[in-house]
mmCIF file with all atom_site columns, C-alpha atoms in Angstrom:
data_model
loop_
_atom_site.group_PDB
_atom_site.id
_atom_site.type_symbol
_atom_site.label_atom_id
_atom_site.label_alt_id
_atom_site.label_comp_id
_atom_site.label_asym_id
_atom_site.label_entity_id
_atom_site.label_seq_id
_atom_site.pdbx_PDB_ins_code
_atom_site.Cartn_x
_atom_site.Cartn_y
_atom_site.Cartn_z
_atom_site.occupancy
_atom_site.B_iso_or_equiv
_atom_site.pdbx_formal_charge
_atom_site.auth_seq_id
_atom_site.auth_comp_id
_atom_site.auth_asym_id
_atom_site.auth_atom_id
_atom_site.pdbx_PDB_model_num
ATOM 1   C CA . MET Y 1 1   ? 178.432 42.339 160.937 1.00 52.00 ? 1   MET Y CA 1
ATOM 2   C CA . ILE Y 1 2   ? 178.273 45.542 158.913 1.00 50.00 ? 2   ILE Y CA 1
ATOM 3   C CA . GLU Y 1 3   ? 175.232 46.767 160.830 1.00 55.00 ? 3   GLU Y CA 1
ATOM 4   C CA . GLU Y 1 4   ? 177.046 46.153 164.132 1.00 59.00 ? 4   GLU Y CA 1
ATOM 5   C CA . GLY Y 1 5   ? 179.996 48.237 162.955 1.00 64.00 ? 5   GLY Y CA 1
ATOM 6   C CA . ASP Y 1 6   ? 182.414 45.328 162.524 1.00 72.00 ? 6   ASP Y CA 1
ATOM 7   C CA . HIS Y 1 7   ? 183.611 46.487 159.131 1.00 77.00 ? 7   HIS Y CA 1
ATOM 8   C CA . ASP Y 1 8   ? 186.911 44.617 159.292 1.00 84.00 ? 8   ASP Y CA 1
ATOM 9   C CA . GLY Y 1 9   ? 185.133 41.371 160.170 1.00 85.00 ? 9   GLY Y CA 1
ATOM 10  C CA . ALA Y 1 10  ? 182.645 41.815 157.329 1.00 82.00 ? 10  ALA Y CA 1
ATOM 11  C CA . ILE Y 1 11  ? 185.423 42.646 154.872 1.00 90.00 ? 11  ILE Y CA 1
ATOM 12  C CA . ALA Y 1 12  ? 187.361 39.542 155.943 1.00 89.00 ? 12  ALA Y CA 1
ATOM 13  C CA . ASP Y 1 13  ? 184.280 37.322 155.629 1.00 85.00 ? 13  ASP Y CA 1
ATOM 14  C CA . PHE Y 1 14  ? 183.349 38.592 152.170 1.00 86.00 ? 14  PHE Y CA 1
ATOM 15  C CA . THR Y 1 15  ? 186.980 38.401 151.043 1.00 87.00 ? 15  THR Y CA 1
ATOM 16  C CA . SER Y 1 16  ? 187.035 34.734 152.123 1.00 85.00 ? 16  SER Y CA 1
ATOM 17  C CA . LEU Y 1 17  ? 183.844 34.115 150.196 1.00 83.00 ? 17  LEU Y CA 1
ATOM 18  C CA . LEU Y 1 18  ? 185.276 35.786 147.093 1.00 85.00 ? 18  LEU Y CA 1
ATOM 19  C CA . ARG Y 1 19  ? 188.177 33.321 147.121 1.00 84.00 ? 19  ARG Y CA 1
ATOM 20  C CA . PHE Y 1 20  ? 185.595 30.858 145.813 1.00 82.00 ? 20  PHE Y CA 1
ATOM 21  C CA . ARG Y 1 21  ? 184.315 33.236 143.109 1.00 74.00 ? 21  ARG Y CA 1
ATOM 22  C CA . SER Y 1 22  ? 184.694 30.631 140.365 1.00 75.00 ? 22  SER Y CA 1
ATOM 23  C CA . ARG Y 1 23  ? 182.237 28.392 142.233 1.00 77.00 ? 23  ARG Y CA 1
ATOM 24  C CA . LEU Y 1 24  ? 179.679 31.084 143.072 1.00 72.00 ? 24  LEU Y CA 1
ATOM 25  C CA . ASP Y 1 25  ? 176.689 31.865 140.925 1.00 75.00 ? 25  ASP Y CA 1
ATOM 26  C CA . ASP Y 1 26  ? 176.205 35.515 139.970 1.00 72.00 ? 26  ASP Y CA 1
ATOM 27  C CA . ASP Y 1 27  ? 173.689 36.224 142.771 1.00 74.00 ? 27  ASP Y CA 1
ATOM 28  C CA . TYR Y 1 28  ? 176.146 35.232 145.507 1.00 84.00 ? 28  TYR Y CA 1
ATOM 29  C CA . LEU Y 1 29  ? 179.045 36.873 143.723 1.00 89.00 ? 29  LEU Y CA 1
ATOM 30  C CA . ASP Y 1 30  ? 177.068 40.117 143.451 1.00 88.00 ? 30  ASP Y CA 1
ATOM 31  C CA . LEU Y 1 31  ? 176.128 39.899 147.123 1.00 88.00 ? 31  LEU Y CA 1
ATOM 32  C CA . ALA Y 1 32  ? 179.741 39.367 148.210 1.00 91.00 ? 32  ALA Y CA 1
ATOM 33  C CA . TYR Y 1 33  ? 181.036 42.316 146.173 1.00 93.00 ? 33  TYR Y CA 1
ATOM 34  C CA . SER Y 1 34  ? 178.124 44.542 147.142 1.00 92.00 ? 34  SER Y CA 1
ATOM 35  C CA . ARG Y 1 35  ? 178.335 43.909 150.874 1.00 90.00 ? 35  ARG Y CA 1
ATOM 36  C CA . ARG Y 1 36  ? 182.127 44.071 150.989 1.00 93.00 ? 36  ARG Y CA 1
ATOM 37  C CA . GLY Y 1 37  ? 181.869 47.343 149.055 1.00 93.00 ? 37  GLY Y CA 1
ATOM 38  C CA . LYS Y 1 38  ? 179.351 48.641 151.603 1.00 89.00 ? 38  LYS Y CA 1
ATOM 39  C CA . ALA Y 1 39  ? 181.681 47.710 154.473 1.00 91.00 ? 39  ALA Y CA 1
ATOM 40  C CA . LEU Y 1 40  ? 184.647 49.336 152.709 1.00 93.00 ? 40  LEU Y CA 1
ATOM 41  C CA . THR Y 1 41  ? 182.551 52.463 152.112 1.00 89.00 ? 41  THR Y CA 1
ATOM 42  C CA . GLU Y 1 42  ? 181.603 52.700 155.771 1.00 87.00 ? 42  GLU Y CA 1
ATOM 43  C CA . LYS Y 1 43  ? 185.246 52.154 156.723 1.00 91.00 ? 43  LYS Y CA 1
ATOM 44  C CA . GLY Y 1 44  ? 186.326 54.994 154.410 1.00 92.00 ? 44  GLY Y CA 1
ATOM 45  C CA . SER Y 1 45  ? 188.273 52.840 151.921 1.00 94.00 ? 45  SER Y CA 1
ATOM 46  C CA . TYR Y 1 46  ? 186.649 54.538 148.949 1.00 96.00 ? 46  TYR Y CA 1
ATOM 47  C CA . ASP Y 1 47  ? 188.851 53.362 146.080 1.00 96.00 ? 47  ASP Y CA 1
ATOM 48  C CA . GLU Y 1 48  ? 188.520 49.707 147.058 1.00 96.00 ? 48  GLU Y CA 1
ATOM 49  C CA . ALA Y 1 49  ? 184.815 50.159 147.705 1.00 96.00 ? 49  ALA Y CA 1
ATOM 50  C CA . PHE Y 1 50  ? 184.268 51.769 144.312 1.00 97.00 ? 50  PHE Y CA 1
ATOM 51  C CA . ALA Y 1 51  ? 185.903 48.805 142.560 1.00 97.00 ? 51  ALA Y CA 1
ATOM 52  C CA . ASP Y 1 52  ? 183.801 46.265 144.487 1.00 96.00 ? 52  ASP Y CA 1
ATOM 53  C CA . LEU Y 1 53  ? 180.572 48.188 143.950 1.00 97.00 ? 53  LEU Y CA 1
ATOM 54  C CA . ASN Y 1 54  ? 181.225 48.459 140.228 1.00 97.00 ? 54  ASN Y CA 1
ATOM 55  C CA . ALA Y 1 55  ? 181.864 44.693 140.140 1.00 95.00 ? 55  ALA Y CA 1
ATOM 56  C CA . ALA Y 1 56  ? 178.566 44.078 141.950 1.00 94.00 ? 56  ALA Y CA 1
ATOM 57  C CA . LEU Y 1 57  ? 176.662 46.388 139.619 1.00 96.00 ? 57  LEU Y CA 1
ATOM 58  C CA . SER Y 1 58  ? 178.173 44.754 136.542 1.00 95.00 ? 58  SER Y CA 1
ATOM 59  C CA . LEU Y 1 59  ? 176.633 41.488 137.767 1.00 93.00 ? 59  LEU Y CA 1
ATOM 60  C CA . LYS Y 1 60  ? 173.345 42.970 138.962 1.00 93.00 ? 60  LYS Y CA 1
ATOM 61  C CA . PRO Y 1 61  ? 172.569 46.554 137.889 1.00 95.00 ? 61  PRO Y CA 1
ATOM 62  C CA . SER Y 1 62  ? 169.454 46.556 140.083 1.00 95.00 ? 62  SER Y CA 1
ATOM 63  C CA . ASP Y 1 63  ? 171.404 46.056 143.352 1.00 93.00 ? 63  ASP Y CA 1
ATOM 64  C CA . ASP Y 1 64  ? 170.006 49.025 145.268 1.00 93.00 ? 64  ASP Y CA 1
ATOM 65  C CA . VAL Y 1 65  ? 172.397 48.577 148.216 1.00 90.00 ? 65  VAL Y CA 1
ATOM 66  C CA . ALA Y 1 66  ? 175.395 48.698 145.857 1.00 93.00 ? 66  ALA Y CA 1
ATOM 67  C CA . LEU Y 1 67  ? 173.953 51.776 144.133 1.00 96.00 ? 67  LEU Y CA 1
ATOM 68  C CA . VAL Y 1 68  ? 173.480 53.643 147.411 1.00 95.00 ? 68  VAL Y CA 1
ATOM 69  C CA . SER Y 1 69  ? 176.919 52.636 148.671 1.00 93.00 ? 69  SER Y CA 1
ATOM 70  C CA . ARG Y 1 70  ? 178.505 53.758 145.392 1.00 96.00 ? 70  ARG Y CA 1
ATOM 71  C CA . GLY Y 1 71  ? 176.500 56.977 145.675 1.00 97.00 ? 71  GLY Y CA 1
ATOM 72  C CA . PHE Y 1 72  ? 178.104 57.636 149.049 1.00 96.00 ? 72  PHE Y CA 1
ATOM 73  C CA . VAL Y 1 73  ? 181.561 56.907 147.609 1.00 97.00 ? 73  VAL Y CA 1
ATOM 74  C CA . ARG Y 1 74  ? 180.878 59.411 144.847 1.00 97.00 ? 74  ARG Y CA 1
ATOM 75  C CA . TYR Y 1 75  ? 179.576 61.896 147.402 1.00 97.00 ? 75  TYR Y CA 1
ATOM 76  C CA . GLU Y 1 76  ? 182.783 61.555 149.449 1.00 95.00 ? 76  GLU Y CA 1
ATOM 77  C CA . ARG Y 1 77  ? 184.804 62.144 146.269 1.00 96.00 ? 77  ARG Y CA 1
ATOM 78  C CA . GLY Y 1 78  ? 182.841 65.325 145.536 1.00 96.00 ? 78  GLY Y CA 1
ATOM 79  C CA . GLU Y 1 79  ? 181.143 63.729 142.510 1.00 97.00 ? 79  GLU Y CA 1
ATOM 80  C CA . PHE Y 1 80  ? 177.701 65.016 143.457 1.00 98.00 ? 80  PHE Y CA 1
ATOM 81  C CA . ASP Y 1 81  ? 176.036 64.520 140.055 1.00 98.00 ? 81  ASP Y CA 1
ATOM 82  C CA . GLY Y 1 82  ? 177.176 60.888 139.927 1.00 98.00 ? 82  GLY Y CA 1
ATOM 83  C CA . ALA Y 1 83  ? 176.045 60.388 143.503 1.00 98.00 ? 83  ALA Y CA 1
ATOM 84  C CA . LEU Y 1 84  ? 172.610 61.784 142.672 1.00 98.00 ? 84  LEU Y CA 1
ATOM 85  C CA . GLN Y 1 85  ? 172.369 59.463 139.689 1.00 98.00 ? 85  GLN Y CA 1
ATOM 86  C CA . ASP Y 1 86  ? 173.102 56.431 141.903 1.00 98.00 ? 86  ASP Y CA 1
ATOM 87  C CA . PHE Y 1 87  ? 170.661 57.530 144.617 1.00 98.00 ? 87  PHE Y CA 1
ATOM 88  C CA . ASP Y 1 88  ? 167.933 58.202 142.036 1.00 98.00 ? 88  ASP Y CA 1
ATOM 89  C CA . THR Y 1 89  ? 168.441 54.824 140.382 1.00 98.00 ? 89  THR Y CA 1
ATOM 90  C CA . ALA Y 1 90  ? 168.236 53.099 143.766 1.00 97.00 ? 90  ALA Y CA 1
ATOM 91  C CA . LEU Y 1 91  ? 164.994 54.966 144.507 1.00 97.00 ? 91  LEU Y CA 1
ATOM 92  C CA . GLN Y 1 92  ? 163.534 53.762 141.204 1.00 97.00 ? 92  GLN Y CA 1
ATOM 93  C CA . ILE Y 1 93  ? 164.179 50.226 142.460 1.00 96.00 ? 93  ILE Y CA 1
ATOM 94  C CA . ASP Y 1 94  ? 163.050 50.820 146.061 1.00 94.00 ? 94  ASP Y CA 1
ATOM 95  C CA . GLY Y 1 95  ? 161.079 54.014 146.630 1.00 94.00 ? 95  GLY Y CA 1
ATOM 96  C CA . ASP Y 1 96  ? 161.290 53.573 150.419 1.00 93.00 ? 96  ASP Y CA 1
ATOM 97  C CA . PHE Y 1 97  ? 165.090 53.443 150.738 1.00 94.00 ? 97  PHE Y CA 1
ATOM 98  C CA . ALA Y 1 98  ? 165.809 55.971 153.504 1.00 93.00 ? 98  ALA Y CA 1
ATOM 99  C CA . ARG Y 1 99  ? 169.585 56.019 152.942 1.00 93.00 ? 99  ARG Y CA 1
ATOM 100 C CA . ALA Y 1 100 ? 169.034 56.860 149.260 1.00 96.00 ? 100 ALA Y CA 1
ATOM 101 C CA . TYR Y 1 101 ? 166.854 59.843 150.198 1.00 96.00 ? 101 TYR Y CA 1
ATOM 102 C CA . ALA Y 1 102 ? 169.366 60.975 152.811 1.00 95.00 ? 102 ALA Y CA 1
ATOM 103 C CA . GLY Y 1 103 ? 172.231 60.654 150.333 1.00 96.00 ? 103 GLY Y CA 1
ATOM 104 C CA . ARG Y 1 104 ? 170.206 62.674 147.847 1.00 97.00 ? 104 ARG Y CA 1
ATOM 105 C CA . GLY Y 1 105 ? 169.797 65.320 150.508 1.00 97.00 ? 105 GLY Y CA 1
ATOM 106 C CA . TYR Y 1 106 ? 173.530 65.450 151.190 1.00 96.00 ? 106 TYR Y CA 1
ATOM 107 C CA . ALA Y 1 107 ? 174.422 65.759 147.502 1.00 97.00 ? 107 ALA Y CA 1
ATOM 108 C CA . LEU Y 1 108 ? 171.756 68.393 146.829 1.00 98.00 ? 108 LEU Y CA 1
ATOM 109 C CA . HIS Y 1 109 ? 172.896 70.366 149.868 1.00 97.00 ? 109 HIS Y CA 1
ATOM 110 C CA . HIS Y 1 110 ? 176.456 70.412 148.525 1.00 96.00 ? 110 HIS Y CA 1
ATOM 111 C CA . LYS Y 1 111 ? 175.128 71.580 145.167 1.00 97.00 ? 111 LYS Y CA 1
ATOM 112 C CA . HIS Y 1 112 ? 173.395 74.437 147.050 1.00 97.00 ? 112 HIS Y CA 1
ATOM 113 C CA . ASP Y 1 113 ? 169.928 73.117 146.191 1.00 98.00 ? 113 ASP Y CA 1
ATOM 114 C CA . TYR Y 1 114 ? 168.630 73.589 149.717 1.00 97.00 ? 114 TYR Y CA 1
ATOM 115 C CA . LYS Y 1 115 ? 164.977 73.233 148.801 1.00 98.00 ? 115 LYS Y CA 1
ATOM 116 C CA . GLY Y 1 116 ? 165.702 69.903 147.103 1.00 97.00 ? 116 GLY Y CA 1
ATOM 117 C CA . ALA Y 1 117 ? 167.821 68.774 150.063 1.00 97.00 ? 117 ALA Y CA 1
ATOM 118 C CA . VAL Y 1 118 ? 165.021 69.528 152.531 1.00 96.00 ? 118 VAL Y CA 1
ATOM 119 C CA . ALA Y 1 119 ? 162.556 67.624 150.328 1.00 97.00 ? 119 ALA Y CA 1
ATOM 120 C CA . ALA Y 1 120 ? 164.892 64.596 150.240 1.00 97.00 ? 120 ALA Y CA 1
ATOM 121 C CA . TYR Y 1 121 ? 165.480 64.678 154.011 1.00 94.00 ? 121 TYR Y CA 1
ATOM 122 C CA . SER Y 1 122 ? 161.736 64.997 154.550 1.00 94.00 ? 122 SER Y CA 1
ATOM 123 C CA . LYS Y 1 123 ? 161.207 61.772 152.628 1.00 95.00 ? 123 LYS Y CA 1
ATOM 124 C CA . ALA Y 1 124 ? 163.978 59.995 154.546 1.00 93.00 ? 124 ALA Y CA 1
ATOM 125 C CA . LEU Y 1 125 ? 162.757 60.877 158.042 1.00 89.00 ? 125 LEU Y CA 1
ATOM 126 C CA . PRO Y 1 126 ? 159.467 58.964 158.153 1.00 89.00 ? 126 PRO Y CA 1
ATOM 127 C CA . LEU Y 1 127 ? 161.121 55.889 156.680 1.00 88.00 ? 127 LEU Y CA 1
ATOM 128 C CA . TRP Y 1 128 ? 163.408 55.505 159.680 1.00 77.00 ? 128 TRP Y CA 1
ATOM 129 C CA . PRO Y 1 129 ? 161.367 56.876 162.585 1.00 59.00 ? 129 PRO Y CA 1
ATOM 130 C CA . PRO Y 1 130 ? 163.181 55.291 165.542 1.00 44.00 ? 130 PRO Y CA 1
ATOM 131 C CA . ARG Y 1 131 ? 166.457 56.988 164.703 1.00 45.00 ? 131 ARG Y CA 1
ATOM 132 C CA . GLY Y 1 132 ? 165.633 59.651 162.133 1.00 45.00 ? 132 GLY Y CA 1
ATOM 133 C CA . LEU Y 1 133 ? 168.545 61.149 160.227 1.00 48.00 ? 133 LEU Y CA 1
ATOM 134 C CA . ALA Y 1 134 ? 170.887 60.693 163.186 1.00 47.00 ? 134 ALA Y CA 1
ATOM 135 C CA . VAL Y 1 135 ? 171.647 57.251 161.759 1.00 45.00 ? 135 VAL Y CA 1
ATOM 136 C CA . PHE Y 1 136 ? 173.266 58.876 158.732 1.00 46.00 ? 136 PHE Y CA 1
ATOM 137 C CA . PHE Y 1 137 ? 175.666 61.160 160.606 1.00 41.00 ? 137 PHE Y CA 1
#
């Protein structure tokens, strides 16, 4: 649902799943928080997203999707150093994560590190050839 742009539907589904949190093992609980946080991030509900993503990362610190989503929340808040930290950690987990490279590029650009931003974008582009960086804008 998230990939199709139905953020409200995804949020509702993951919220329903979280009603059963006491019955879920940590992997499913992490997944529910992480994916609801991603949907909230893409919807622009940054405070709620940040809380969900932190909950997911407390359960599974290696959740690269949660790290990248939290990186974008931090980016939107102007917390560029924190965003870079999240993107870099995600790239340590998955060195081919195009959104992490693109997020790195955004944050570096806002820190006026244009050379670093171009390097990050250059790594993102070949990882998502059908759509290039247009998918991130």
